[in-house]
């Protein structure tokens, strides 16, 4: 049985993936394939290269103390978003780009954050190499702004692939490859379960760290209405693709903002708690718990 681990996008909430990996590793679940999107591509790529959660966590903590992280100026972005209601990423991007200060800042740029600083951050976290050389097979998705198509990276430079998968439109410049302008895969598939199935996975554990749509009625403009309608469409799509998962783990991270990286301890614990609640299912998937006679009989499709 080919087992896949699918790590979804969600900004800082994706730090919960580390907590999930703690429990998966403790329970002996070793995926045959990891597919990640956005922050899931970063964490997934790190673990695929170094399948040791303690080492991956240590590197992440080291990153948040590093010059590379300080150079990203996430705090500047956080201050700009702190007064916003809710945490809808597209709303944050749209509202901020409408502000004069941001319009002036990006008038002649493709993004708010500097490309070189983002590259340095990815290079700090992801080792140099090719996707096909990772210790656990790995893939990640992005979206081409030119064609509108979703792209799956299964080979090639892993740093470029992860950088493309995590390039939030407006904040991080697209990755240019030939005629393609590649951005965050979450635009199309924040939880790329269908790709895992297409790559031959028989059993999927998926980790959902998105923030679900919350009721709101403060629509101040046509722009707000259009963005809200778009987010509802994406939410329905997300629910559909989530059904591909055999085991879904949903850490309680929805109240955290996508830029709350300073809450790493709390987010990791949320991932641990959510995975621990599914420990029996994880043990069964890792072969630690054998199915009973009637369960095997039902799964085999035989009639009594």
PDB file of N, CA and C in Angstrom, residues 145-245:
ATOM      1  N   UNK A 145       0.126  31.990 -13.662  1.00  0.00           N
ATOM      2  CA  UNK A 145      -0.748  33.140 -13.878  1.00  0.00           C
ATOM      3  C   UNK A 145      -1.069  33.343 -15.354  1.00  0.00           C
ATOM      4  N   UNK A 146      -0.202  32.898 -16.233  1.00  0.00           N
ATOM      5  CA  UNK A 146      -0.393  33.114 -17.673  1.00  0.00           C
ATOM      6  C   UNK A 146      -1.540  32.259 -18.204  1.00  0.00           C
ATOM      7  N   UNK A 147      -1.506  30.972 -17.898  1.00  0.00           N
ATOM      8  CA  UNK A 147      -2.513  30.044 -18.424  1.00  0.00           C
ATOM      9  C   UNK A 147      -3.637  29.756 -17.440  1.00  0.00           C
ATOM     10  N   UNK A 148      -3.396  30.047 -16.160  1.00  0.00           N
ATOM     11  CA  UNK A 148      -4.377  29.732 -15.134  1.00  0.00           C
ATOM     12  C   UNK A 148      -4.365  28.277 -14.711  1.00  0.00           C
ATOM     13  N   UNK A 149      -3.401  27.517 -15.194  1.00  0.00           N
ATOM     14  CA  UNK A 149      -3.349  26.092 -14.898  1.00  0.00           C
ATOM     15  C   UNK A 149      -2.540  25.808 -13.636  1.00  0.00           C
ATOM     16  N   UNK A 150      -2.940  24.734 -12.949  1.00  0.00           N
ATOM     17  CA  UNK A 150      -2.195  24.269 -11.790  1.00  0.00           C
ATOM     18  C   UNK A 150      -1.013  23.430 -12.262  1.00  0.00           C
ATOM     19  N   UNK A 151       0.128  23.647 -11.661  1.00  0.00           N
ATOM     20  CA  UNK A 151       1.370  22.970 -12.044  1.00  0.00           C
ATOM     21  C   UNK A 151       1.842  22.105 -10.877  1.00  0.00           C
ATOM     22  N   UNK A 152       2.245  20.868 -11.166  1.00  0.00           N
ATOM     23  CA  UNK A 152       2.799  19.996 -10.135  1.00  0.00           C
ATOM     24  C   UNK A 152       4.283  19.777 -10.404  1.00  0.00           C
ATOM     25  N   UNK A 153       5.103  20.125  -9.426  1.00  0.00           N
ATOM     26  CA  UNK A 153       6.539  19.894  -9.520  1.00  0.00           C
ATOM     27  C   UNK A 153       6.855  18.498  -8.992  1.00  0.00           C
ATOM     28  N   UNK A 154       7.368  17.643  -9.864  1.00  0.00           N
ATOM     29  CA  UNK A 154       7.769  16.289  -9.467  1.00  0.00           C
ATOM     30  C   UNK A 154       9.259  16.066  -9.663  1.00  0.00           C
ATOM     31  N   UNK A 155       9.915  16.998 -10.298  1.00  0.00           N
ATOM     32  CA  UNK A 155      11.357  16.903 -10.541  1.00  0.00           C
ATOM     33  C   UNK A 155      11.913  18.306 -10.725  1.00  0.00           C
ATOM     34  N   UNK A 156      13.229  18.400 -10.763  1.00  0.00           N
ATOM     35  CA  UNK A 156      13.865  19.695 -10.923  1.00  0.00           C
ATOM     36  C   UNK A 156      14.309  20.301  -9.602  1.00  0.00           C
ATOM     37  N   UNK A 157      14.762  21.530  -9.661  1.00  0.00           N
ATOM     38  CA  UNK A 157      15.303  22.251  -8.507  1.00  0.00           C
ATOM     39  C   UNK A 157      14.234  22.389  -7.419  1.00  0.00           C
ATOM     40  N   UNK A 158      14.489  21.810  -6.258  1.00  0.00           N
ATOM     41  CA  UNK A 158      13.478  21.818  -5.198  1.00  0.00           C
ATOM     42  C   UNK A 158      13.283  23.207  -4.609  1.00  0.00           C
ATOM     43  N   UNK A 159      14.335  24.020  -4.586  1.00  0.00           N
ATOM     44  CA  UNK A 159      14.176  25.370  -4.044  1.00  0.00           C
ATOM     45  C   UNK A 159      13.258  26.210  -4.928  1.00  0.00           C
ATOM     46  N   UNK A 160      13.405  26.093  -6.235  1.00  0.00           N
ATOM     47  CA  UNK A 160      12.550  26.830  -7.153  1.00  0.00           C
ATOM     48  C   UNK A 160      11.104  26.363  -7.011  1.00  0.00           C
ATOM     49  N   UNK A 161      10.914  25.055  -6.903  1.00  0.00           N
ATOM     50  CA  UNK A 161       9.565  24.495  -6.780  1.00  0.00           C
ATOM     51  C   UNK A 161       8.876  24.976  -5.508  1.00  0.00           C
ATOM     52  N   UNK A 162       9.575  24.909  -4.385  1.00  0.00           N
ATOM     53  CA  UNK A 162       8.995  25.336  -3.108  1.00  0.00           C
ATOM     54  C   UNK A 162       8.743  26.836  -3.106  1.00  0.00           C
ATOM     55  N   UNK A 163       9.669  27.579  -3.683  1.00  0.00           N
ATOM     56  CA  UNK A 163       9.506  29.032  -3.782  1.00  0.00           C
ATOM     57  C   UNK A 163       8.251  29.382  -4.597  1.00  0.00           C
ATOM     58  N   UNK A 164       8.032  28.670  -5.709  1.00  0.00           N
ATOM     59  CA  UNK A 164       6.843  28.918  -6.527  1.00  0.00           C
ATOM     60  C   UNK A 164       5.575  28.566  -5.759  1.00  0.00           C
ATOM     61  N   UNK A 165       5.589  27.426  -5.095  1.00  0.00           N
ATOM     62  CA  UNK A 165       4.405  26.947  -4.384  1.00  0.00           C
ATOM     63  C   UNK A 165       3.992  27.868  -3.251  1.00  0.00           C
ATOM     64  N   UNK A 166       4.935  28.645  -2.712  1.00  0.00           N
ATOM     65  CA  UNK A 166       4.657  29.499  -1.552  1.00  0.00           C
ATOM     66  C   UNK A 166       4.710  30.987  -1.878  1.00  0.00           C
ATOM     67  N   UNK A 167       4.596  31.352  -3.156  1.00  0.00           N
ATOM     68  CA  UNK A 167       4.664  32.759  -3.562  1.00  0.00           C
ATOM     69  C   UNK A 167       3.275  33.396  -3.517  1.00  0.00           C
ATOM     70  N   UNK A 168       2.926  33.968  -2.372  1.00  0.00           N
ATOM     71  CA  UNK A 168       1.617  34.592  -2.191  1.00  0.00           C
ATOM     72  C   UNK A 168       1.487  35.780  -3.138  1.00  0.00           C
ATOM     73  N   UNK A 169       0.508  35.771  -4.029  1.00  0.00           N
ATOM     74  CA  UNK A 169       0.365  36.862  -5.002  1.00  0.00           C
ATOM     75  C   UNK A 169       0.256  38.221  -4.331  1.00  0.00           C
ATOM     76  N   UNK A 170       1.025  39.164  -4.833  1.00  0.00           N
ATOM     77  CA  UNK A 170       1.004  40.507  -4.260  1.00  0.00           C
ATOM     78  C   UNK A 170       2.061  40.712  -3.202  1.00  0.00           C
ATOM     79  N   UNK A 171       2.311  39.687  -2.405  1.00  0.00           N
ATOM     80  CA  UNK A 171       3.325  39.788  -1.362  1.00  0.00           C
ATOM     81  C   UNK A 171       4.681  39.257  -1.839  1.00  0.00           C
ATOM     82  N   UNK A 172       4.651  38.165  -2.583  1.00  0.00           N
ATOM     83  CA  UNK A 172       5.885  37.536  -3.059  1.00  0.00           C
ATOM     84  C   UNK A 172       5.844  37.495  -4.583  1.00  0.00           C
ATOM     85  N   UNK A 173       6.927  37.879  -5.223  1.00  0.00           N
ATOM     86  CA  UNK A 173       6.968  37.928  -6.685  1.00  0.00           C
ATOM     87  C   UNK A 173       6.814  36.536  -7.290  1.00  0.00           C
ATOM     88  N   UNK A 174       6.121  36.435  -8.431  1.00  0.00           N
ATOM     89  CA  UNK A 174       6.000  35.142  -9.110  1.00  0.00           C
ATOM     90  C   UNK A 174       7.367  34.597  -9.503  1.00  0.00           C
ATOM     91  N   UNK A 175       7.453  33.278  -9.592  1.00  0.00           N
ATOM     92  CA  UNK A 175       8.665  32.629 -10.109  1.00  0.00           C
ATOM     93  C   UNK A 175       8.494  32.510 -11.620  1.00  0.00           C
ATOM     94  N   UNK A 176       9.449  33.076 -12.366  1.00  0.00           N
ATOM     95  CA  UNK A 176       9.367  33.037 -13.821  1.00  0.00           C
ATOM     96  C   UNK A 176      10.181  31.867 -14.361  1.00  0.00           C
ATOM     97  N   UNK A 177       9.509  31.019 -15.134  1.00  0.00           N
ATOM     98  CA  UNK A 177      10.153  29.901 -15.806  1.00  0.00           C
ATOM     99  C   UNK A 177       9.679  29.878 -17.251  1.00  0.00           C
ATOM    100  N   UNK A 178      10.580  30.230 -18.161  1.00  0.00           N
ATOM    101  CA  UNK A 178      10.216  30.342 -19.577  1.00  0.00           C
ATOM    102  C   UNK A 178       9.034  31.302 -19.701  1.00  0.00           C
ATOM    103  N   UNK A 179       7.884  30.813 -20.157  1.00  0.00           N
ATOM    104  CA  UNK A 179       6.726  31.691 -20.337  1.00  0.00           C
ATOM    105  C   UNK A 179       5.778  31.658 -19.141  1.00  0.00           C
ATOM    106  N   UNK A 180       6.157  30.940 -18.093  1.00  0.00           N
ATOM    107  CA  UNK A 180       5.281  30.778 -16.936  1.00  0.00           C
ATOM    108  C   UNK A 180       5.583  31.802 -15.842  1.00  0.00           C
ATOM    109  N   UNK A 181       4.507  32.264 -15.185  1.00  0.00           N
ATOM    110  CA  UNK A 181       4.620  33.103 -13.997  1.00  0.00           C
ATOM    111  C   UNK A 181       3.937  32.327 -12.871  1.00  0.00           C
ATOM    112  N   UNK A 182       4.738  31.702 -12.020  1.00  0.00           N
ATOM    113  CA  UNK A 182       4.213  30.744 -11.050  1.00  0.00           C
ATOM    114  C   UNK A 182       4.025  31.372  -9.674  1.00  0.00           C
ATOM    115  N   UNK A 183       2.840  31.106  -9.092  1.00  0.00           N
ATOM    116  CA  UNK A 183       2.517  31.639  -7.769  1.00  0.00           C
ATOM    117  C   UNK A 183       1.938  30.533  -6.886  1.00  0.00           C
ATOM    118  N   UNK A 184       1.609  30.922  -5.669  1.00  0.00           N
ATOM    119  CA  UNK A 184       1.124  30.022  -4.620  1.00  0.00           C
ATOM    120  C   UNK A 184       0.081  29.022  -5.137  1.00  0.00           C
ATOM    121  N   UNK A 185       0.350  27.746  -4.902  1.00  0.00           N
ATOM    122  CA  UNK A 185      -0.556  26.695  -5.348  1.00  0.00           C
ATOM    123  C   UNK A 185      -1.916  26.738  -4.687  1.00  0.00           C
ATOM    124  N   UNK A 186      -2.019  27.440  -3.550  1.00  0.00           N
ATOM    125  CA  UNK A 186      -3.288  27.494  -2.820  1.00  0.00           C
ATOM    126  C   UNK A 186      -4.374  28.214  -3.604  1.00  0.00           C
ATOM    127  N   UNK A 187      -3.999  28.971  -4.625  1.00  0.00           N
ATOM    128  CA  UNK A 187      -5.000  29.638  -5.453  1.00  0.00           C
ATOM    129  C   UNK A 187      -5.935  28.616  -6.081  1.00  0.00           C
ATOM    130  N   UNK A 188      -5.393  27.457  -6.438  1.00  0.00           N
ATOM    131  CA  UNK A 188      -6.196  26.412  -7.065  1.00  0.00           C
ATOM    132  C   UNK A 188      -6.481  25.262  -6.107  1.00  0.00           C
ATOM    133  N   UNK A 189      -5.420  24.712  -5.514  1.00  0.00           N
ATOM    134  CA  UNK A 189      -5.565  23.537  -4.646  1.00  0.00           C
ATOM    135  C   UNK A 189      -4.743  23.736  -3.378  1.00  0.00           C
ATOM    136  N   UNK A 190      -5.378  24.286  -2.346  1.00  0.00           N
ATOM    137  CA  UNK A 190      -4.673  24.491  -1.082  1.00  0.00           C
ATOM    138  C   UNK A 190      -4.366  23.166  -0.400  1.00  0.00           C
ATOM    139  N   UNK A 191      -5.119  22.138  -0.763  1.00  0.00           N
ATOM    140  CA  UNK A 191      -4.900  20.785  -0.229  1.00  0.00           C
ATOM    141  C   UNK A 191      -4.855  19.832  -1.430  1.00  0.00           C
ATOM    142  N   UNK A 192      -3.679  19.612  -1.997  1.00  0.00           N
ATOM    143  CA  UNK A 192      -3.561  18.904  -3.283  1.00  0.00           C
ATOM    144  C   UNK A 192      -3.710  17.382  -3.196  1.00  0.00           C
ATOM    145  N   UNK A 193      -4.872  16.941  -2.696  1.00  0.00           N
ATOM    146  CA  UNK A 193      -5.105  15.510  -2.531  1.00  0.00           C
ATOM    147  C   UNK A 193      -5.220  14.777  -3.867  1.00  0.00           C
ATOM    148  N   UNK A 194      -5.798  15.442  -4.865  1.00  0.00           N
ATOM    149  CA  UNK A 194      -6.003  14.765  -6.153  1.00  0.00           C
ATOM    150  C   UNK A 194      -4.681  14.388  -6.789  1.00  0.00           C
ATOM    151  N   UNK A 195      -3.659  15.212  -6.575  1.00  0.00           N
ATOM    152  CA  UNK A 195      -2.344  14.884  -7.126  1.00  0.00           C
ATOM    153  C   UNK A 195      -1.777  13.623  -6.483  1.00  0.00           C
ATOM    154  N   UNK A 196      -2.024  13.460  -5.191  1.00  0.00           N
ATOM    155  CA  UNK A 196      -1.541  12.259  -4.501  1.00  0.00           C
ATOM    156  C   UNK A 196      -2.174  11.012  -5.105  1.00  0.00           C
ATOM    157  N   UNK A 197      -3.467  11.087  -5.383  1.00  0.00           N
ATOM    158  CA  UNK A 197      -4.150   9.965  -6.017  1.00  0.00           C
ATOM    159  C   UNK A 197      -3.581   9.699  -7.407  1.00  0.00           C
ATOM    160  N   UNK A 198      -3.341  10.776  -8.154  1.00  0.00           N
ATOM    161  CA  UNK A 198      -2.807  10.624  -9.512  1.00  0.00           C
ATOM    162  C   UNK A 198      -1.413  10.010  -9.523  1.00  0.00           C
ATOM    163  N   UNK A 199      -0.678  10.199  -8.425  1.00  0.00           N
ATOM    164  CA  UNK A 199       0.674   9.645  -8.333  1.00  0.00           C
ATOM    165  C   UNK A 199       0.669   8.244  -7.715  1.00  0.00           C
ATOM    166  N   UNK A 200      -0.512   7.666  -7.590  1.00  0.00           N
ATOM    167  CA  UNK A 200      -0.595   6.261  -7.197  1.00  0.00           C
ATOM    168  C   UNK A 200      -0.780   5.982  -5.722  1.00  0.00           C
ATOM    169  N   UNK A 201      -1.090   6.993  -4.935  1.00  0.00           N
ATOM    170  CA  UNK A 201      -1.278   6.767  -3.500  1.00  0.00           C
ATOM    171  C   UNK A 201      -2.562   5.984  -3.246  1.00  0.00           C
ATOM    172  N   UNK A 202      -2.465   4.997  -2.373  1.00  0.00           N
ATOM    173  CA  UNK A 202      -3.627   4.189  -1.993  1.00  0.00           C
ATOM    174  C   UNK A 202      -4.283   4.700  -0.711  1.00  0.00           C
ATOM    175  N   UNK A 203      -3.477   5.368   0.118  1.00  0.00           N
ATOM    176  CA  UNK A 203      -3.965   5.850   1.408  1.00  0.00           C
ATOM    177  C   UNK A 203      -3.418   7.247   1.649  1.00  0.00           C
ATOM    178  N   UNK A 204      -4.316   8.187   1.929  1.00  0.00           N
ATOM    179  CA  UNK A 204      -3.923   9.585   2.108  1.00  0.00           C
ATOM    180  C   UNK A 204      -4.206  10.062   3.525  1.00  0.00           C
ATOM    181  N   UNK A 205      -3.176  10.610   4.168  1.00  0.00           N
ATOM    182  CA  UNK A 205      -3.378  11.410   5.369  1.00  0.00           C
ATOM    183  C   UNK A 205      -3.209  12.858   4.947  1.00  0.00           C
ATOM    184  N   UNK A 206      -4.236  13.662   5.156  1.00  0.00           N
ATOM    185  CA  UNK A 206      -4.191  15.068   4.766  1.00  0.00           C
ATOM    186  C   UNK A 206      -4.299  15.955   5.995  1.00  0.00           C
ATOM    187  N   UNK A 207      -3.570  17.071   5.965  1.00  0.00           N
ATOM    188  CA  UNK A 207      -3.577  18.008   7.091  1.00  0.00           C
ATOM    189  C   UNK A 207      -4.118  19.353   6.607  1.00  0.00           C
ATOM    190  N   UNK A 208      -5.244  19.744   7.152  1.00  0.00           N
ATOM    191  CA  UNK A 208      -5.965  20.950   6.751  1.00  0.00           C
ATOM    192  C   UNK A 208      -5.712  22.052   7.773  1.00  0.00           C
ATOM    193  N   UNK A 209      -5.047  23.143   7.338  1.00  0.00           N
ATOM    194  CA  UNK A 209      -4.745  24.241   8.261  1.00  0.00           C
ATOM    195  C   UNK A 209      -5.356  25.554   7.784  1.00  0.00           C
ATOM    196  N   UNK A 210      -6.330  25.454   6.934  1.00  0.00           N
ATOM    197  CA  UNK A 210      -6.967  26.677   6.442  1.00  0.00           C
ATOM    198  C   UNK A 210      -7.862  27.288   7.510  1.00  0.00           C
ATOM    199  N   UNK A 211      -8.276  28.523   7.263  1.00  0.00           N
ATOM    200  CA  UNK A 211      -9.275  29.154   8.116  1.00  0.00           C
ATOM    201  C   UNK A 211     -10.608  29.080   7.385  1.00  0.00           C
ATOM    202  N   UNK A 212     -11.565  28.424   7.992  1.00  0.00           N
ATOM    203  CA  UNK A 212     -12.867  28.290   7.353  1.00  0.00           C
ATOM    204  C   UNK A 212     -13.585  29.635   7.297  1.00  0.00           C
ATOM    205  N   UNK A 213     -14.438  29.759   6.308  1.00  0.00           N
ATOM    206  CA  UNK A 213     -15.210  30.990   6.149  1.00  0.00           C
ATOM    207  C   UNK A 213     -16.121  31.201   7.356  1.00  0.00           C
ATOM    208  N   UNK A 214     -16.079  32.414   7.886  1.00  0.00           N
ATOM    209  CA  UNK A 214     -16.922  32.785   9.017  1.00  0.00           C
ATOM    210  C   UNK A 214     -18.008  33.744   8.545  1.00  0.00           C
ATOM    211  N   UNK A 215     -19.174  33.727   9.178  1.00  0.00           N
ATOM    212  CA  UNK A 215     -20.240  34.662   8.790  1.00  0.00           C
ATOM    213  C   UNK A 215     -19.774  36.110   8.898  1.00  0.00           C
ATOM    214  N   UNK A 216     -20.164  36.924   7.936  1.00  0.00           N
ATOM    215  CA  UNK A 216     -19.841  38.352   7.983  1.00  0.00           C
ATOM    216  C   UNK A 216     -20.889  39.111   7.175  1.00  0.00           C
ATOM    217  N   UNK A 217     -21.117  40.356   7.554  1.00  0.00           N
ATOM    218  CA  UNK A 217     -22.087  41.167   6.826  1.00  0.00           C
ATOM    219  C   UNK A 217     -21.594  42.602   6.634  1.00  0.00           C
ATOM    220  N   UNK A 218     -20.274  42.806   6.780  1.00  0.00           N
ATOM    221  CA  UNK A 218     -19.718  44.155   6.672  1.00  0.00           C
ATOM    222  C   UNK A 218     -19.173  44.405   5.269  1.00  0.00           C
ATOM    223  N   UNK A 219     -20.036  44.270   4.276  1.00  0.00           N
ATOM    224  CA  UNK A 219     -19.612  44.480   2.897  1.00  0.00           C
ATOM    225  C   UNK A 219     -19.710  45.969   2.572  1.00  0.00           C
ATOM    226  N   UNK A 220     -18.551  46.617   2.444  1.00  0.00           N
ATOM    227  CA  UNK A 220     -18.522  48.061   2.289  1.00  0.00           C
ATOM    228  C   UNK A 220     -18.439  48.511   0.838  1.00  0.00           C
ATOM    229  N   UNK A 221     -18.172  47.567  -0.061  1.00  0.00           N
ATOM    230  CA  UNK A 221     -18.012  47.957  -1.460  1.00  0.00           C
ATOM    231  C   UNK A 221     -18.304  46.775  -2.371  1.00  0.00           C
ATOM    232  N   UNK A 222     -18.405  47.061  -3.659  1.00  0.00           N
ATOM    233  CA  UNK A 222     -18.565  46.007  -4.660  1.00  0.00           C
ATOM    234  C   UNK A 222     -17.368  45.065  -4.595  1.00  0.00           C
ATOM    235  N   UNK A 223     -16.211  45.639  -4.321  1.00  0.00           N
ATOM    236  CA  UNK A 223     -14.982  44.859  -4.220  1.00  0.00           C
ATOM    237  C   UNK A 223     -15.104  43.793  -3.133  1.00  0.00           C
ATOM    238  N   UNK A 224     -15.655  44.167  -1.990  1.00  0.00           N
ATOM    239  CA  UNK A 224     -15.850  43.218  -0.888  1.00  0.00           C
ATOM    240  C   UNK A 224     -16.776  42.083  -1.299  1.00  0.00           C
ATOM    241  N   UNK A 225     -17.832  42.419  -1.995  1.00  0.00           N
ATOM    242  CA  UNK A 225     -18.812  41.411  -2.416  1.00  0.00           C
ATOM    243  C   UNK A 225     -18.171  40.416  -3.386  1.00  0.00           C
ATOM    244  N   UNK A 226     -17.414  40.924  -4.350  1.00  0.00           N
ATOM    245  CA  UNK A 226     -16.778  40.060  -5.340  1.00  0.00           C
ATOM    246  C   UNK A 226     -15.772  39.119  -4.670  1.00  0.00           C
ATOM    247  N   UNK A 227     -14.962  39.655  -3.758  1.00  0.00           N
ATOM    248  CA  UNK A 227     -13.968  38.837  -3.062  1.00  0.00           C
ATOM    249  C   UNK A 227     -14.638  37.777  -2.194  1.00  0.00           C
ATOM    250  N   UNK A 228     -15.725  38.163  -1.534  1.00  0.00           N
ATOM    251  CA  UNK A 228     -16.441  37.209  -0.683  1.00  0.00           C
ATOM    252  C   UNK A 228     -17.009  36.057  -1.525  1.00  0.00           C
ATOM    253  N   UNK A 229     -17.576  36.399  -2.675  1.00  0.00           N
ATOM    254  CA  UNK A 229     -18.129  35.375  -3.562  1.00  0.00           C
ATOM    255  C   UNK A 229     -17.034  34.431  -4.035  1.00  0.00           C
ATOM    256  N   UNK A 230     -15.876  34.989  -4.333  1.00  0.00           N
ATOM    257  CA  UNK A 230     -14.755  34.167  -4.780  1.00  0.00           C
ATOM    258  C   UNK A 230     -14.293  33.220  -3.680  1.00  0.00           C
ATOM    259  N   UNK A 231     -14.244  33.703  -2.438  1.00  0.00           N
ATOM    260  CA  UNK A 231     -13.808  32.869  -1.328  1.00  0.00           C
ATOM    261  C   UNK A 231     -14.809  31.745  -1.056  1.00  0.00           C
ATOM    262  N   UNK A 232     -16.079  32.014  -1.241  1.00  0.00           N
ATOM    263  CA  UNK A 232     -17.087  30.966  -1.058  1.00  0.00           C
ATOM    264  C   UNK A 232     -16.892  29.876  -2.101  1.00  0.00           C
ATOM    265  N   UNK A 233     -16.609  30.268  -3.325  1.00  0.00           N
ATOM    266  CA  UNK A 233     -16.336  29.292  -4.385  1.00  0.00           C
ATOM    267  C   UNK A 233     -15.142  28.426  -4.024  1.00  0.00           C
ATOM    268  N   UNK A 234     -14.063  29.062  -3.557  1.00  0.00           N
ATOM    269  CA  UNK A 234     -12.868  28.315  -3.185  1.00  0.00           C
ATOM    270  C   UNK A 234     -13.138  27.386  -2.008  1.00  0.00           C
ATOM    271  N   UNK A 235     -13.987  27.824  -1.083  1.00  0.00           N
ATOM    272  CA  UNK A 235     -14.293  27.001   0.078  1.00  0.00           C
ATOM    273  C   UNK A 235     -15.041  25.733  -0.333  1.00  0.00           C
ATOM    274  N   UNK A 236     -15.979  25.876  -1.259  1.00  0.00           N
ATOM    275  CA  UNK A 236     -16.700  24.701  -1.754  1.00  0.00           C
ATOM    276  C   UNK A 236     -15.756  23.752  -2.476  1.00  0.00           C
ATOM    277  N   UNK A 237     -14.827  24.312  -3.276  1.00  0.00           N
ATOM    278  CA  UNK A 237     -13.847  23.480  -3.970  1.00  0.00           C
ATOM    279  C   UNK A 237     -12.984  22.737  -2.960  1.00  0.00           C
ATOM    280  N   UNK A 238     -12.592  23.434  -1.903  1.00  0.00           N
ATOM    281  CA  UNK A 238     -11.749  22.834  -0.870  1.00  0.00           C
ATOM    282  C   UNK A 238     -12.454  21.642  -0.227  1.00  0.00           C
ATOM    283  N   UNK A 239     -13.732  21.816   0.064  1.00  0.00           N
ATOM    284  CA  UNK A 239     -14.492  20.731   0.681  1.00  0.00           C
ATOM    285  C   UNK A 239     -14.566  19.524  -0.246  1.00  0.00           C
ATOM    286  N   UNK A 240     -14.681  19.770  -1.541  1.00  0.00           N
ATOM    287  CA  UNK A 240     -14.751  18.672  -2.500  1.00  0.00           C
ATOM    288  C   UNK A 240     -13.443  17.894  -2.549  1.00  0.00           C
ATOM    289  N   UNK A 241     -12.322  18.606  -2.656  1.00  0.00           N
ATOM    290  CA  UNK A 241     -11.041  17.908  -2.776  1.00  0.00           C
ATOM    291  C   UNK A 241     -10.630  17.263  -1.458  1.00  0.00           C
ATOM    292  N   UNK A 242     -11.172  17.757  -0.342  1.00  0.00           N
ATOM    293  CA  UNK A 242     -10.858  17.157   0.957  1.00  0.00           C
ATOM    294  C   UNK A 242     -11.396  15.738   1.062  1.00  0.00           C
ATOM    295  N   UNK A 243     -12.410  15.436   0.282  1.00  0.00           N
ATOM    296  CA  UNK A 243     -13.035  14.119   0.356  1.00  0.00           C
ATOM    297  C   UNK A 243     -12.123  13.008  -0.167  1.00  0.00           C
ATOM    298  N   UNK A 244     -11.040  13.390  -0.841  1.00  0.00           N
ATOM    299  CA  UNK A 244     -10.091  12.376  -1.316  1.00  0.00           C
ATOM    300  C   UNK A 244      -9.283  11.762  -0.179  1.00  0.00           C
ATOM    301  N   UNK A 245      -9.254  12.433   0.963  1.00  0.00           N
ATOM    302  CA  UNK A 245      -8.424  11.975   2.076  1.00  0.00           C
ATOM    303  C   UNK A 245      -9.047  10.770   2.774  1.00  0.00           C
TER     304      UNK A 245
END
